[in-house]
Structure formats: structure tokens, C-alpha cells
PDB file of C-alpha atoms in Angstrom:
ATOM      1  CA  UNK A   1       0.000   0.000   0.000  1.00  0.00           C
ATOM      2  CA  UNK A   2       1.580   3.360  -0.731  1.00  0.00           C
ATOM      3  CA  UNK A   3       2.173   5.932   1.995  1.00  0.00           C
ATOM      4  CA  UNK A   4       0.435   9.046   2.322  1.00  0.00           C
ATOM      5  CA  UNK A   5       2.129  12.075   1.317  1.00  0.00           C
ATOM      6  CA  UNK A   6       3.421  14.265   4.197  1.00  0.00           C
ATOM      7  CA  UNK A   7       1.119  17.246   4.975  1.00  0.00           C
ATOM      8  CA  UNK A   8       1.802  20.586   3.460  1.00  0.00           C
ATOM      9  CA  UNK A   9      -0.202  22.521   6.509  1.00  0.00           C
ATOM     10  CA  UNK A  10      -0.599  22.180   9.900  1.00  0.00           C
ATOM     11  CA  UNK A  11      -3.590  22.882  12.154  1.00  0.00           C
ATOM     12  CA  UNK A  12      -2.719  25.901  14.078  1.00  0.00           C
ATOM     13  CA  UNK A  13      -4.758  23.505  17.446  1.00  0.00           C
ATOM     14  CA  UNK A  14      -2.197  20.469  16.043  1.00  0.00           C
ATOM     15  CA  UNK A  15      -0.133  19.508  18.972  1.00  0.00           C
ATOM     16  CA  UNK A  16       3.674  19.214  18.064  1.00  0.00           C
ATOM     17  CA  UNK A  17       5.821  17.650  20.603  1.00  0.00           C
ATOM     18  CA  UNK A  18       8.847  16.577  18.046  1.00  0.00           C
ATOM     19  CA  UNK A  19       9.837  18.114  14.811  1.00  0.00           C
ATOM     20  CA  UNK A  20      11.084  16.881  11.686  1.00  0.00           C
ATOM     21  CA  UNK A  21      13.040  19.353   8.680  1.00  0.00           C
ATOM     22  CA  UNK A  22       9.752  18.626   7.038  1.00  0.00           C
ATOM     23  CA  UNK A  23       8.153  20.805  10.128  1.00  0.00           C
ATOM     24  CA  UNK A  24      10.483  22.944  10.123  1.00  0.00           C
ATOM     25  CA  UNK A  25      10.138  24.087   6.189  1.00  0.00           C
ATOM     26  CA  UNK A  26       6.329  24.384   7.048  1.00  0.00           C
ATOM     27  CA  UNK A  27       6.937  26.390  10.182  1.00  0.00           C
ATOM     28  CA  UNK A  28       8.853  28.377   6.900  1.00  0.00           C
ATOM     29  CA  UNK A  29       6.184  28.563   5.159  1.00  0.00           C
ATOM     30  CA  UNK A  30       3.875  29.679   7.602  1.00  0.00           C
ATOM     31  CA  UNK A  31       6.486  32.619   8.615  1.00  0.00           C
ATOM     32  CA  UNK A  32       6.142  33.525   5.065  1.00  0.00           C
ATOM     33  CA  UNK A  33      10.298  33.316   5.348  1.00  0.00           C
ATOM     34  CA  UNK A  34      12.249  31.862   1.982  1.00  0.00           C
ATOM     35  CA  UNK A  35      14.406  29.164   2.749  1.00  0.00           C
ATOM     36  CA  UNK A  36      18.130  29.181   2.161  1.00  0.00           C
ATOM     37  CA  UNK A  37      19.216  25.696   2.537  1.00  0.00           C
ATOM     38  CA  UNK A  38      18.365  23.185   5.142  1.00  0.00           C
ATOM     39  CA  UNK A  39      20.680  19.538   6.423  1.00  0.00           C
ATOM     40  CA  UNK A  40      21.254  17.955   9.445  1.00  0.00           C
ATOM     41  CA  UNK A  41      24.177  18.611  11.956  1.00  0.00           C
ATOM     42  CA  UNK A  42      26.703  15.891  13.078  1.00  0.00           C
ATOM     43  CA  UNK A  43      24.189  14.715  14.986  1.00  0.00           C
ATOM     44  CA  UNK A  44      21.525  14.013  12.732  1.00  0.00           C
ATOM     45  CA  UNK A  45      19.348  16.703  13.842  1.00  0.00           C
ATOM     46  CA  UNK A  46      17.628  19.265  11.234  1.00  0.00           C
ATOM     47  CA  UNK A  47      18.361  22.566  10.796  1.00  0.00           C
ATOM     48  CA  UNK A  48      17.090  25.019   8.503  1.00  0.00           C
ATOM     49  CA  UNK A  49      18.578  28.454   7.111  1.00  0.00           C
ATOM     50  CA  UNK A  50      16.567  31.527   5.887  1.00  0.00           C
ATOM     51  CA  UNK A  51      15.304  34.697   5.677  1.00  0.00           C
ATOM     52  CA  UNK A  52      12.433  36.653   6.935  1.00  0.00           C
ATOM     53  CA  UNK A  53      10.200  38.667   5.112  1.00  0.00           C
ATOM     54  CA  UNK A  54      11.450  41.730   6.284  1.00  0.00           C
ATOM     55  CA  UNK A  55      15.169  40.437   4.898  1.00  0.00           C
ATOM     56  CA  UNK A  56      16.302  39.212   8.716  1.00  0.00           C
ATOM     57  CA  UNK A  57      18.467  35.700   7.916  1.00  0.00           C
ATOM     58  CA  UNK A  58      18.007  33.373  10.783  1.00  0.00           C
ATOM     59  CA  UNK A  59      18.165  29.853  11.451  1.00  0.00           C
ATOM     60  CA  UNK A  60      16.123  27.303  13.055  1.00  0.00           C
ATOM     61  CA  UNK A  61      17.937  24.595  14.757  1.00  0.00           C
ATOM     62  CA  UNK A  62      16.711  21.186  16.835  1.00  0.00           C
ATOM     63  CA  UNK A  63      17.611  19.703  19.965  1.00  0.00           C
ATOM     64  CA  UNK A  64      16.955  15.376  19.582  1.00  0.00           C
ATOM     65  CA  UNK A  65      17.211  12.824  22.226  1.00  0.00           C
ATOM     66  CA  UNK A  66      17.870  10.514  20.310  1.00  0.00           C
ATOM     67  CA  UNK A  67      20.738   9.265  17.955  1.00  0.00           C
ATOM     68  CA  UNK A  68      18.345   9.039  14.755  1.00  0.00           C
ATOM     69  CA  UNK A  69      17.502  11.983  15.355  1.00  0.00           C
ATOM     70  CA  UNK A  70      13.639  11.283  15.468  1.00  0.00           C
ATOM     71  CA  UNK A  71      12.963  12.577  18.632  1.00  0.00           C
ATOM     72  CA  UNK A  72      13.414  16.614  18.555  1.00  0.00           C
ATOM     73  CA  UNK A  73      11.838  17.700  21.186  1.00  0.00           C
ATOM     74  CA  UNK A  74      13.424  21.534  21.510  1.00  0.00           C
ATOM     75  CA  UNK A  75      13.178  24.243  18.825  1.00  0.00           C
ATOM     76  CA  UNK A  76      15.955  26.959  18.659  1.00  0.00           C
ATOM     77  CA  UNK A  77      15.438  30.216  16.644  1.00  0.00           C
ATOM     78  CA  UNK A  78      18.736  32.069  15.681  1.00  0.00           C
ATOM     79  CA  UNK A  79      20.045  35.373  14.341  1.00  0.00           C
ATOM     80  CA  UNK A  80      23.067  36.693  14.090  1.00  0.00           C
ATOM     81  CA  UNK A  81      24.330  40.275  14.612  1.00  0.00           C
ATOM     82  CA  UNK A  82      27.837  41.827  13.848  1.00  0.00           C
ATOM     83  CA  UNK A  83      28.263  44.573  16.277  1.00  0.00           C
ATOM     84  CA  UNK A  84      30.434  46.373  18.316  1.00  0.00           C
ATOM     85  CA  UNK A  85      28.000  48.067  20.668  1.00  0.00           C
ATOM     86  CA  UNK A  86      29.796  47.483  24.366  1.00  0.00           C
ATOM     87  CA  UNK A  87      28.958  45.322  27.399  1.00  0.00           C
ATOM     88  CA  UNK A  88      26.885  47.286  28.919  1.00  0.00           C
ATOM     89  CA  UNK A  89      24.754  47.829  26.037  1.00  0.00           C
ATOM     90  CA  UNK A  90      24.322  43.894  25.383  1.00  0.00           C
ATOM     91  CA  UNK A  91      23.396  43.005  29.058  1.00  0.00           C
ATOM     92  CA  UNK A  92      21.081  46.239  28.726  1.00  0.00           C
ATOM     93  CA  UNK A  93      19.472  44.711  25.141  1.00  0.00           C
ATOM     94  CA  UNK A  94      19.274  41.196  27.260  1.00  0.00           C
ATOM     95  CA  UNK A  95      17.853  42.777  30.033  1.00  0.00           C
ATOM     96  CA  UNK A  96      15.200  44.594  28.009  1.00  0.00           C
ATOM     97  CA  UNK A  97      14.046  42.049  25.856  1.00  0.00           C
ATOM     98  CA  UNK A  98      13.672  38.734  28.231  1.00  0.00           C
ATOM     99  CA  UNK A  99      11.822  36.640  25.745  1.00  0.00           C
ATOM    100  CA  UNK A 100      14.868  35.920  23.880  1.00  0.00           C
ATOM    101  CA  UNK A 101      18.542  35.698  25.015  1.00  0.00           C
ATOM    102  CA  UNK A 102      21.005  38.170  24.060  1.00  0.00           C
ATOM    103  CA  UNK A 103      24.716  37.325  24.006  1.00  0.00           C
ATOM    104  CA  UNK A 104      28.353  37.704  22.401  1.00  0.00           C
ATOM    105  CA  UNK A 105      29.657  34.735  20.787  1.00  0.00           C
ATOM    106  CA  UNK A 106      32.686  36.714  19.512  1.00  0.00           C
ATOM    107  CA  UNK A 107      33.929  40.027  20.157  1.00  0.00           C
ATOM    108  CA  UNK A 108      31.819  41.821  17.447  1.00  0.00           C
ATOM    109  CA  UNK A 109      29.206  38.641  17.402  1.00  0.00           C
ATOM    110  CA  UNK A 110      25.520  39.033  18.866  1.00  0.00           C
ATOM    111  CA  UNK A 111      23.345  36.083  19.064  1.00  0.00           C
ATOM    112  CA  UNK A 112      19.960  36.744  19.444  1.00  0.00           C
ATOM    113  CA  UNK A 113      18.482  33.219  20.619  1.00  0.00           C
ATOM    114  CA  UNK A 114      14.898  32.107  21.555  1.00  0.00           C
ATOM    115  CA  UNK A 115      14.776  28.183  22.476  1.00  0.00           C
ATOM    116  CA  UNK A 116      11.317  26.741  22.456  1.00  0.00           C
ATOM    117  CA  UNK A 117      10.966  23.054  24.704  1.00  0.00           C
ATOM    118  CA  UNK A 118       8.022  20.543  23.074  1.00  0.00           C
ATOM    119  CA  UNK A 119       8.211  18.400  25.769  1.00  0.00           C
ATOM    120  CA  UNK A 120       4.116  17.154  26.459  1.00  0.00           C
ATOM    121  CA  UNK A 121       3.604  19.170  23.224  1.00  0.00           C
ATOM    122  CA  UNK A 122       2.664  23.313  21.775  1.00  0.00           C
ATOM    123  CA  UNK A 123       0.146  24.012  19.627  1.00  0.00           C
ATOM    124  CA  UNK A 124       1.577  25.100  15.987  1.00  0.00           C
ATOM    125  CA  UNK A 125      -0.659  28.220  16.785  1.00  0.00           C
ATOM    126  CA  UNK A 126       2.061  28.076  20.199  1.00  0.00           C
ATOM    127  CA  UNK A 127       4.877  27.407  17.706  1.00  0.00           C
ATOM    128  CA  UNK A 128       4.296  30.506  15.133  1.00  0.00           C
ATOM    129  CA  UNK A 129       3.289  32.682  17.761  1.00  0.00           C
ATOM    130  CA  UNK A 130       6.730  32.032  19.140  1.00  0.00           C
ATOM    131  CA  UNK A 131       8.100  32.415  15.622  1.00  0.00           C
ATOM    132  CA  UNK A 132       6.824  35.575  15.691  1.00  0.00           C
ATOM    133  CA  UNK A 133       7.954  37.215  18.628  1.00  0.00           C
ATOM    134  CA  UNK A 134      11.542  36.252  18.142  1.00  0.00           C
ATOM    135  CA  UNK A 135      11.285  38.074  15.006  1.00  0.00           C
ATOM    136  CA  UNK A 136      10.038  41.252  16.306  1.00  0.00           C
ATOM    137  CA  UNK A 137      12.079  40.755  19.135  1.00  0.00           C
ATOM    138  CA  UNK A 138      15.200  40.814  16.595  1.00  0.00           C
ATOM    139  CA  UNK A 139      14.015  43.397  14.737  1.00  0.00           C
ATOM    140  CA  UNK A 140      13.701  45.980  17.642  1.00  0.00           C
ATOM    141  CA  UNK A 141      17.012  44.754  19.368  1.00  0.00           C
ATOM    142  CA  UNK A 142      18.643  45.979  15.568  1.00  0.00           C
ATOM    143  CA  UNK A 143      17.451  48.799  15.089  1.00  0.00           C
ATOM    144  CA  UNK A 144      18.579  49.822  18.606  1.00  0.00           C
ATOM    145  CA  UNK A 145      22.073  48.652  17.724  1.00  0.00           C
ATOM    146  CA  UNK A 146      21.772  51.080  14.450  1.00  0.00           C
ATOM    147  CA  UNK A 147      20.630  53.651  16.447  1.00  0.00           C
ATOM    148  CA  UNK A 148      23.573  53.543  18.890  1.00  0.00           C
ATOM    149  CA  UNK A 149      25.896  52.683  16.245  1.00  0.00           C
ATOM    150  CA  UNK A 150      24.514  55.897  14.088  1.00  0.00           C
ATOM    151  CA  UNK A 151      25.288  58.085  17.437  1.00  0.00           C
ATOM    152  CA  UNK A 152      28.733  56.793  18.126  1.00  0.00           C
ATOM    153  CA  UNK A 153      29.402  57.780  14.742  1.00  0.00           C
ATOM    154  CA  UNK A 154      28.131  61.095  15.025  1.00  0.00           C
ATOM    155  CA  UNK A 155      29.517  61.871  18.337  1.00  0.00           C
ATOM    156  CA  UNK A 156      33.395  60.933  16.657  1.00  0.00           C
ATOM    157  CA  UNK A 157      33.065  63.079  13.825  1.00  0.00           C
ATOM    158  CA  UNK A 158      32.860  66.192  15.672  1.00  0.00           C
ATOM    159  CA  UNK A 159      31.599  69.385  14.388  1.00  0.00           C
ATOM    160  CA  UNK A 160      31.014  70.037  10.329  1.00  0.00           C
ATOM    161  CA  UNK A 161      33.352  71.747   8.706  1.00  0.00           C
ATOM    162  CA  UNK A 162      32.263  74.823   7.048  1.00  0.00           C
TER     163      UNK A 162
END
């Protein structure tokens, strides 16, 4: 008997509690994002590259229990920022914006990180909605590093000449 071809949507009251890169390209889809390229880490589990609709290029990478990498049960949404806003200003940007974690992972690195557990199961609804708020999240936490970084210029320049 043939199989049934995987499904294309998902029922925003679906219960997810593991994730396959077939999930995760929906979960795309549904972010209205255009995927960039997608594989597995040395582990087996699926990641996915891409880029939001307002040009932001994240990634969305799994956490499995399991060597076959069958069993994802945690979701992690990443972005990366090259920056060289100080200290201060990145515990200030992780302070601000709790619903994601803000940190250095070089000296003019900022990962901007928002882990989702499916243990017992989210909703896809859950799983969007999650989606979503790390984006704006993102969004906000750049253009305050623009902002600063569009100051800092402006307060080394000094004065016009005339």
C-alpha cells in the first residue's frame, strides 16, 4: 500500500511535541520566510537556514534525544548580529528584551536566541506565535544597535566643517 504524502499545513490547534526538517520548512512557510538551505548537523538533527520577510536571515535549529535523530523535542530560533555596541549595552538589550537571550559569541558577534521546549507538546498556533515574537524581538534589538551605532558615529566626527 503506498504511503500518504506528508502534509503541506498544519492545524494551528495540532499539537507538536517533536519536529522533523519537514516541520520545520512548514513552520517556513507559515512565517512567510524563503528558505536558504536546510541539512542535518553531526548529529543528525535538522536545521534550517533563511530569511524573513522583512530580509532578517536566521536559522532554526533542533535539539533530539535521540541518535536518529527522530525525537526533537526543543526548537531553537537564531540570528546573528555583527556589532560592536559594548557590554553594557548587550546586558542592557538582554535585560530589556527577556523573551529571547542576548549574548556575544565573539567580540563583534551578537546572538539573538529564543529556544522553544516541546516536551508534552505546543500548539503550531504556540509554535508561530513564538516564531513571531523572536522576530520582532530581533528586529527591535537591531534597530537599537543602528541607532547607537549611528550616534557613536556622530559623536566621533565632531563638528562640520564649514
Amino acid at each position: 500500500m503506498p504511503q500518504a504524502a506528508p502534509p503541506t499545513v498544519r492545524a494551528p490547534d495540532m499539537l507538536v511535541g517533536t519536529v522533523s526538517l519537514g516541520d520545520l520548512q512548514l513552520l517556513l512557510d507559515d512565517m512567510a520566510a524563503q528558505l536558504n538551505s536546510s541539512g542535518a548537523n553531526e548529529r543528525g538533527a535538522p536545521f534550517v537556514f533563511a530569511t524573513s520577510e522583512s530580509g532578517m536571515s536566521f536559522g532554526i535549529y533542533t535539539a533530539c534525544a535521540d541518535e536518529e535523530a527522530l525525537d526533537c523535542r526543543g526548537v531553537e530560533f537564531l540570528a546573528v548580529f555583527e556589532t560592536d555596541a559594548p557590554a553594557e549595552t548587550v546586558n542592557q538589550l538582554d535585560s530589556d528584551y527577556a523573551a529571547v537571550s542576548i549574548y556575544r559569541s565573539g567580540p563583534t558577534t551578537l546572538n539573538i536566541s529564543r529556544y522553544v521546549i516541546l516536551d508534552h507538546g505546543v500548539t503550531w498556533a504556540n509554535l508561530l506565535e513564538n516564531a513571531a515574537v523572536f522576530e520582532v524581538l530581533c528586529e527591535r534589538v537591531g534597530e537599537t544597535l543602528s541607532e547607537q551605532a549611528q550616534k557613536q558615529l556622530a559623536e566621533h566626527a565632531g563638528p562640520v566643517p564649514r
